[in-house]
mmCIF file of C-alpha atoms and ligand atoms in Angstrom:
data_model
loop_
_atom_site.group_PDB
_atom_site.id
_atom_site.type_symbol
_atom_site.label_atom_id
_atom_site.label_comp_id
_atom_site.label_asym_id
_atom_site.label_seq_id
_atom_site.Cartn_x
_atom_site.Cartn_y
_atom_site.Cartn_z
ATOM 1 C CA MET R 25 -44.344 50.491 -7.380
ATOM 2 C CA SER R 26 -43.084 47.683 -5.188
ATOM 3 C CA ALA R 27 -42.988 43.952 -4.917
ATOM 4 C CA ASN R 28 -46.127 41.885 -4.573
ATOM 5 C CA LEU R 29 -45.197 39.731 -1.592
ATOM 6 C CA PHE R 30 -48.429 37.805 -1.847
ATOM 7 C CA ALA R 31 -47.648 36.760 -5.405
ATOM 8 C CA TYR R 32 -44.037 36.062 -4.414
ATOM 9 C CA ARG R 33 -44.939 33.698 -1.580
ATOM 10 C CA GLY R 34 -47.558 31.956 -3.693
ATOM 11 C CA LEU R 35 -45.119 31.357 -6.508
ATOM 12 C CA ARG R 36 -42.252 30.320 -4.260
ATOM 13 C CA ASP R 37 -44.429 27.819 -2.418
ATOM 14 C CA ALA R 38 -45.717 26.371 -5.685
ATOM 15 C CA LEU R 39 -42.280 25.809 -7.212
ATOM 16 C CA PRO R 40 -40.405 22.526 -6.918
ATOM 17 C CA ALA R 41 -37.607 22.724 -4.347
ATOM 18 C CA ASP R 42 -34.893 22.374 -6.982
ATOM 19 C CA CYS R 43 -36.205 25.264 -9.101
ATOM 20 C CA THR R 44 -34.474 28.625 -8.818
ATOM 21 C CA LEU R 45 -36.753 31.636 -9.099
ATOM 22 C CA VAL R 46 -34.883 34.521 -10.700
ATOM 23 C CA ALA R 47 -36.822 37.656 -9.778
ATOM 24 C CA VAL R 48 -36.450 39.942 -12.787
ATOM 25 C CA SER R 49 -36.139 43.380 -11.246
ATOM 26 C CA LYS R 50 -35.325 45.402 -14.375
ATOM 27 C CA PHE R 51 -36.896 48.864 -14.320
ATOM 28 C CA GLN R 52 -37.845 48.372 -10.655
ATOM 29 C CA PRO R 53 -36.549 50.620 -7.885
ATOM 30 C CA VAL R 54 -34.160 49.245 -5.255
ATOM 31 C CA GLU R 55 -36.992 49.412 -2.701
ATOM 32 C CA ALA R 56 -38.866 46.712 -4.593
ATOM 33 C CA ILE R 57 -35.788 44.477 -4.488
ATOM 34 C CA GLU R 58 -35.303 45.209 -0.796
ATOM 35 C CA ALA R 59 -38.844 44.047 -0.091
ATOM 36 C CA LEU R 60 -38.181 40.638 -1.651
ATOM 37 C CA TYR R 61 -34.757 40.516 -0.030
ATOM 38 C CA ALA R 62 -36.377 41.012 3.370
ATOM 39 C CA ALA R 63 -38.660 38.078 2.555
ATOM 40 C CA GLY R 64 -35.527 35.973 2.062
ATOM 41 C CA HIS R 65 -35.073 36.173 -1.696
ATOM 42 C CA ARG R 66 -31.537 36.324 -3.098
ATOM 43 C CA ASP R 67 -31.663 35.686 -6.868
ATOM 44 C CA PHE R 68 -32.361 38.760 -8.998
ATOM 45 C CA GLY R 69 -32.110 39.279 -12.751
ATOM 46 C CA GLU R 70 -31.351 42.430 -14.713
ATOM 47 C CA ASN R 71 -31.052 43.051 -18.442
ATOM 48 C CA ARG R 72 -29.163 46.334 -18.632
ATOM 49 C CA VAL R 73 -25.586 46.611 -17.448
ATOM 50 C CA GLN R 74 -25.730 50.089 -15.985
ATOM 51 C CA GLU R 75 -28.796 49.281 -13.946
ATOM 52 C CA LEU R 76 -27.287 45.986 -12.828
ATOM 53 C CA ALA R 77 -24.064 47.644 -11.679
ATOM 54 C CA ALA R 78 -25.848 50.488 -9.882
ATOM 55 C CA LYS R 79 -28.190 48.145 -8.040
ATOM 56 C CA ALA R 80 -25.402 45.724 -7.114
ATOM 57 C CA ALA R 81 -23.466 48.634 -5.598
ATOM 58 C CA ALA R 82 -26.472 49.834 -3.605
ATOM 59 C CA LEU R 83 -27.785 46.503 -2.328
ATOM 60 C CA PRO R 84 -26.514 43.714 -0.015
ATOM 61 C CA LYS R 85 -23.529 41.753 -1.239
ATOM 62 C CA ASP R 86 -25.087 38.343 -0.784
ATOM 63 C CA ILE R 87 -27.544 38.929 -3.629
ATOM 64 C CA ARG R 88 -26.925 36.607 -6.570
ATOM 65 C CA TRP R 89 -27.142 38.753 -9.693
ATOM 66 C CA HIS R 90 -28.220 37.149 -12.953
ATOM 67 C CA MET R 91 -27.474 38.947 -16.216
ATOM 68 C CA ILE R 92 -30.322 38.066 -18.577
ATOM 69 C CA GLY R 93 -30.254 40.759 -21.261
ATOM 70 C CA ARG R 94 -28.485 41.296 -24.544
ATOM 71 C CA ILE R 95 -24.800 41.936 -23.861
ATOM 72 C CA GLN R 96 -22.708 44.671 -25.384
ATOM 73 C CA THR R 97 -19.177 43.409 -25.122
ATOM 74 C CA ASN R 98 -17.739 46.796 -24.162
ATOM 75 C CA LYS R 99 -19.868 46.721 -20.986
ATOM 76 C CA ILE R 100 -18.849 43.280 -19.742
ATOM 77 C CA ARG R 101 -16.120 44.667 -17.504
ATOM 78 C CA GLU R 102 -18.769 46.366 -15.352
ATOM 79 C CA PHE R 103 -20.406 43.136 -14.211
ATOM 80 C CA ALA R 104 -17.685 40.494 -14.647
ATOM 81 C CA PRO R 105 -16.281 40.950 -11.119
ATOM 82 C CA PHE R 106 -19.515 40.110 -9.311
ATOM 83 C CA VAL R 107 -22.113 38.493 -11.597
ATOM 84 C CA HIS R 108 -23.442 35.135 -10.361
ATOM 85 C CA LEU R 109 -24.676 33.701 -13.659
ATOM 86 C CA VAL R 110 -24.793 35.086 -17.199
ATOM 87 C CA HIS R 111 -27.885 33.687 -18.948
ATOM 88 C CA SER R 112 -27.590 35.544 -22.225
ATOM 89 C CA VAL R 113 -24.405 34.414 -23.959
ATOM 90 C CA ASP R 114 -25.710 34.548 -27.512
ATOM 91 C CA ARG R 115 -22.594 34.737 -29.693
ATOM 92 C CA LEU R 116 -18.922 33.782 -29.716
ATOM 93 C CA GLU R 117 -17.776 37.358 -29.312
ATOM 94 C CA VAL R 118 -19.452 37.432 -25.892
ATOM 95 C CA LEU R 119 -17.653 34.242 -24.849
ATOM 96 C CA ARG R 120 -14.342 35.715 -25.962
ATOM 97 C CA VAL R 121 -14.698 39.013 -24.091
ATOM 98 C CA LEU R 122 -16.217 37.357 -21.027
ATOM 99 C CA GLN R 123 -13.198 35.052 -20.891
ATOM 100 C CA ASN R 124 -10.837 38.044 -20.935
ATOM 101 C CA GLU R 125 -12.782 39.876 -18.267
ATOM 102 C CA ALA R 126 -13.113 36.826 -16.030
ATOM 103 C CA LEU R 127 -9.367 36.351 -16.234
ATOM 104 C CA ARG R 128 -8.819 40.014 -15.467
ATOM 105 C CA ALA R 129 -11.158 39.787 -12.467
ATOM 106 C CA GLY R 130 -9.321 36.685 -11.294
ATOM 107 C CA ARG R 131 -12.379 34.453 -11.207
ATOM 108 C CA ARG R 132 -14.411 31.898 -13.048
ATOM 109 C CA ILE R 133 -17.813 32.918 -14.401
ATOM 110 C CA ASP R 134 -20.718 30.512 -14.886
ATOM 111 C CA VAL R 135 -22.604 31.066 -18.125
ATOM 112 C CA LEU R 136 -25.573 29.728 -20.059
ATOM 113 C CA LEU R 137 -25.697 29.536 -23.828
ATOM 114 C CA GLN R 138 -28.787 31.346 -25.062
ATOM 115 C CA VAL R 139 -30.587 29.387 -27.765
ATOM 116 C CA HIS R 140 -32.859 30.913 -30.375
ATOM 117 C CA ILE R 141 -35.990 28.778 -30.071
ATOM 118 C CA ALA R 142 -38.717 31.309 -30.920
ATOM 119 C CA ARG R 143 -40.227 32.086 -34.280
ATOM 120 C CA GLU R 144 -39.459 35.773 -33.848
ATOM 121 C CA GLU R 145 -36.377 36.983 -35.661
ATOM 122 C CA THR R 146 -35.837 39.667 -33.042
ATOM 123 C CA LYS R 147 -34.923 37.209 -30.322
ATOM 124 C CA ALA R 148 -31.232 36.490 -29.854
ATOM 125 C CA GLY R 149 -29.274 33.298 -29.442
ATOM 126 C CA PHE R 150 -27.319 30.498 -31.045
ATOM 127 C CA SER R 151 -29.238 28.174 -33.334
ATOM 128 C CA PRO R 152 -29.830 24.641 -32.035
ATOM 129 C CA ASP R 153 -27.181 23.368 -34.449
ATOM 130 C CA GLU R 154 -24.652 25.923 -33.268
ATOM 131 C CA VAL R 155 -25.208 24.899 -29.643
ATOM 132 C CA LEU R 156 -24.709 21.228 -30.464
ATOM 133 C CA GLY R 157 -21.579 22.137 -32.406
ATOM 134 C CA LEU R 158 -20.166 24.177 -29.531
ATOM 135 C CA CYS R 159 -20.770 21.386 -27.062
ATOM 136 C CA ALA R 160 -19.264 18.775 -29.392
ATOM 137 C CA VAL R 161 -15.939 20.598 -29.632
ATOM 138 C CA ASN R 162 -16.225 21.391 -25.944
ATOM 139 C CA VAL R 163 -16.645 25.141 -25.748
ATOM 140 C CA LEU R 164 -14.836 25.145 -22.473
ATOM 141 C CA ASN R 165 -11.367 24.413 -23.665
ATOM 142 C CA GLU R 166 -10.984 27.777 -25.308
ATOM 143 C CA TYR R 167 -12.427 29.677 -22.365
ATOM 144 C CA PRO R 168 -10.787 28.334 -19.217
ATOM 145 C CA ASN R 169 -12.261 31.027 -16.964
ATOM 146 C CA LEU R 170 -15.811 30.302 -18.080
ATOM 147 C CA ARG R 171 -17.975 27.342 -17.222
ATOM 148 C CA VAL R 172 -20.961 26.547 -19.413
ATOM 149 C CA VAL R 173 -23.478 25.270 -16.880
ATOM 150 C CA GLY R 174 -26.580 25.168 -19.036
ATOM 151 C CA LEU R 175 -28.915 26.679 -21.595
ATOM 152 C CA MET R 176 -31.362 29.559 -21.692
ATOM 153 C CA GLY R 177 -34.164 30.379 -24.094
ATOM 154 C CA MET R 178 -37.241 32.516 -24.644
ATOM 155 C CA ALA R 179 -40.350 31.146 -26.295
ATOM 156 C CA SER R 180 -42.388 33.021 -28.875
ATOM 157 C CA PHE R 181 -44.670 35.727 -27.534
ATOM 158 C CA THR R 182 -47.950 34.130 -28.539
ATOM 159 C CA GLU R 183 -51.247 32.749 -27.280
ATOM 160 C CA ASP R 184 -50.436 29.498 -29.042
ATOM 161 C CA ARG R 185 -49.638 27.244 -26.079
ATOM 162 C CA ASP R 186 -48.732 24.302 -28.297
ATOM 163 C CA LEU R 187 -46.080 26.348 -30.044
ATOM 164 C CA VAL R 188 -44.635 27.585 -26.739
ATOM 165 C CA ARG R 189 -44.588 24.056 -25.375
ATOM 166 C CA ALA R 190 -42.858 22.764 -28.505
ATOM 167 C CA GLU R 191 -40.193 25.467 -28.232
ATOM 168 C CA PHE R 192 -39.530 24.613 -24.591
ATOM 169 C CA ALA R 193 -39.427 20.913 -25.452
ATOM 170 C CA LEU R 194 -36.793 21.654 -28.097
ATOM 171 C CA LEU R 195 -34.653 23.533 -25.588
ATOM 172 C CA SER R 196 -35.099 20.731 -23.096
ATOM 173 C CA SER R 197 -33.848 18.165 -25.602
ATOM 174 C CA LEU R 198 -30.829 20.345 -26.389
ATOM 175 C CA PHE R 199 -30.179 20.583 -22.663
ATOM 176 C CA ARG R 200 -30.105 16.795 -22.400
ATOM 177 C CA ALA R 201 -27.716 16.641 -25.355
ATOM 178 C CA ALA R 202 -25.441 19.254 -23.765
ATOM 179 C CA ARG R 203 -25.408 17.242 -20.545
ATOM 180 C CA GLU R 204 -24.315 14.187 -22.457
ATOM 181 C CA GLN R 205 -21.544 16.075 -24.230
ATOM 182 C CA LEU R 206 -20.193 18.189 -21.385
ATOM 183 C CA GLY R 207 -21.137 16.061 -18.410
ATOM 184 C CA VAL R 208 -24.134 15.924 -16.100
ATOM 185 C CA GLY R 209 -22.024 17.235 -13.238
ATOM 186 C CA GLN R 210 -21.313 20.437 -15.100
ATOM 187 C CA VAL R 211 -24.474 21.148 -17.089
ATOM 188 C CA THR R 212 -27.260 21.591 -14.575
ATOM 189 C CA VAL R 213 -29.197 24.751 -15.453
ATOM 190 C CA LEU R 214 -32.157 24.970 -17.823
ATOM 191 C CA SER R 215 -33.378 28.575 -17.749
ATOM 192 C CA MET R 216 -36.739 29.012 -19.450
ATOM 193 C CA GLY R 217 -40.129 30.462 -18.589
ATOM 194 C CA MET R 218 -41.307 33.973 -17.700
ATOM 195 C CA SER R 219 -44.462 35.367 -16.057
ATOM 196 C CA GLY R 220 -46.700 34.277 -18.909
ATOM 197 C CA ASP R 221 -45.309 30.830 -19.627
ATOM 198 C CA TYR R 222 -43.339 29.541 -16.639
ATOM 199 C CA GLU R 223 -45.857 26.775 -15.913
ATOM 200 C CA LEU R 224 -45.369 25.311 -19.378
ATOM 201 C CA ALA R 225 -41.608 25.683 -18.947
ATOM 202 C CA LEU R 226 -41.700 23.735 -15.683
ATOM 203 C CA THR R 227 -43.665 20.971 -17.366
ATOM 204 C CA GLU R 228 -40.885 20.750 -19.945
ATOM 205 C CA GLY R 229 -38.130 20.573 -17.335
ATOM 206 C CA ALA R 230 -37.062 24.142 -16.512
ATOM 207 C CA ASN R 231 -35.135 24.488 -13.259
ATOM 208 C CA HIS R 232 -34.538 28.244 -13.470
ATOM 209 C CA ILE R 233 -37.458 30.523 -14.273
ATOM 210 C CA ARG R 234 -37.125 34.279 -14.844
ATOM 211 C CA VAL R 235 -40.184 36.087 -13.546
ATOM 212 C CA GLY R 236 -40.685 39.849 -13.480
ATOM 213 C CA SER R 237 -44.134 41.346 -13.897
ATOM 214 C CA LEU R 238 -45.863 38.652 -11.860
ATOM 215 C CA LEU R 239 -43.778 39.692 -8.832
ATOM 216 C CA PHE R 240 -43.402 43.414 -9.377
ATOM 217 C CA GLY R 241 -46.391 44.397 -11.473
ATOM 218 C CA ALA R 242 -46.256 45.818 -14.972
ATOM 219 C CA ARG R 243 -43.134 47.760 -15.899
ATOM 220 C CA SER R 244 -43.634 51.369 -16.815
ATOM 221 C CA GLY R 245 -41.484 53.288 -19.220
ATOM 222 C CA GLN R 246 -40.561 50.287 -21.315
HETATM 223 C C1 PLP J 320 -37.984 40.841 -18.822
HETATM 224 C C2 PLP J 320 -37.472 39.461 -18.974
HETATM 225 C C3 PLP J 320 -38.038 38.396 -18.242
HETATM 226 C C4 PLP J 320 -39.228 38.560 -17.318
HETATM 227 O O1 PLP J 320 -40.389 38.879 -18.032
HETATM 228 P P1 PLP J 320 -41.826 38.921 -17.318
HETATM 229 O O2 PLP J 320 -42.758 38.684 -18.436
HETATM 230 O O3 PLP J 320 -41.948 40.278 -16.720
HETATM 231 O O4 PLP J 320 -41.859 37.854 -16.295
HETATM 232 C C5 PLP J 320 -37.479 37.148 -18.388
HETATM 233 N N1 PLP J 320 -36.417 36.937 -19.194
HETATM 234 C C6 PLP J 320 -35.848 37.923 -19.905
HETATM 235 C C7 PLP J 320 -34.687 37.612 -20.775
HETATM 236 C C8 PLP J 320 -36.355 39.213 -19.816
HETATM 237 O O5 PLP J 320 -35.786 40.191 -20.535
#
């Protein structure tokens, strides 16, 4: 298993210049990451803390690591010192512990609020109302070592393109509201779209897409 450089170059060349491609390397060996790294790629996403920490230790230090998976608060200490962007802040408890760990690591951590936009109950995230409420009271004041720089969401896993588009459009409108509340200089990241739906996400304004299987092939053992 390794990276598909052909698919990588095709995707990279097709993306708008201001769109960040997060290569989701979960379940992939370090060799697959090294292949994309050699092609100049620096943004990689992982969803399990142990794997993230092990890969970060083994790979070049200029990689920007994105945490995209559900966060157990007792594991935050393992990635707080080096993580580039946390996409998956889905509850207040995560904000609270991340704040403590950022302080402890002596740094500021950029985070995205994950919003529950899909029909599926299994997907995580704040409700749209909760996100608006957090932005209205200015989430930042309570968490001085964190900076909320945007929103993240996952659409329903479905063939229904209209539904997926509507879910992305909802997240996009929340993103615009968050920018108004917290400032356009601060809130700049809209993370939505995966291998199967990134084109729709781009149409609806995504500027970070998280793509795994399209670049690395299907994941085994998942
Ligand atoms: C696995 C994962 C992705 C990438 O999924 P693909 O369908 O392989 O592109 C994106 N975002 C999150 C949160 C993921 O867990």
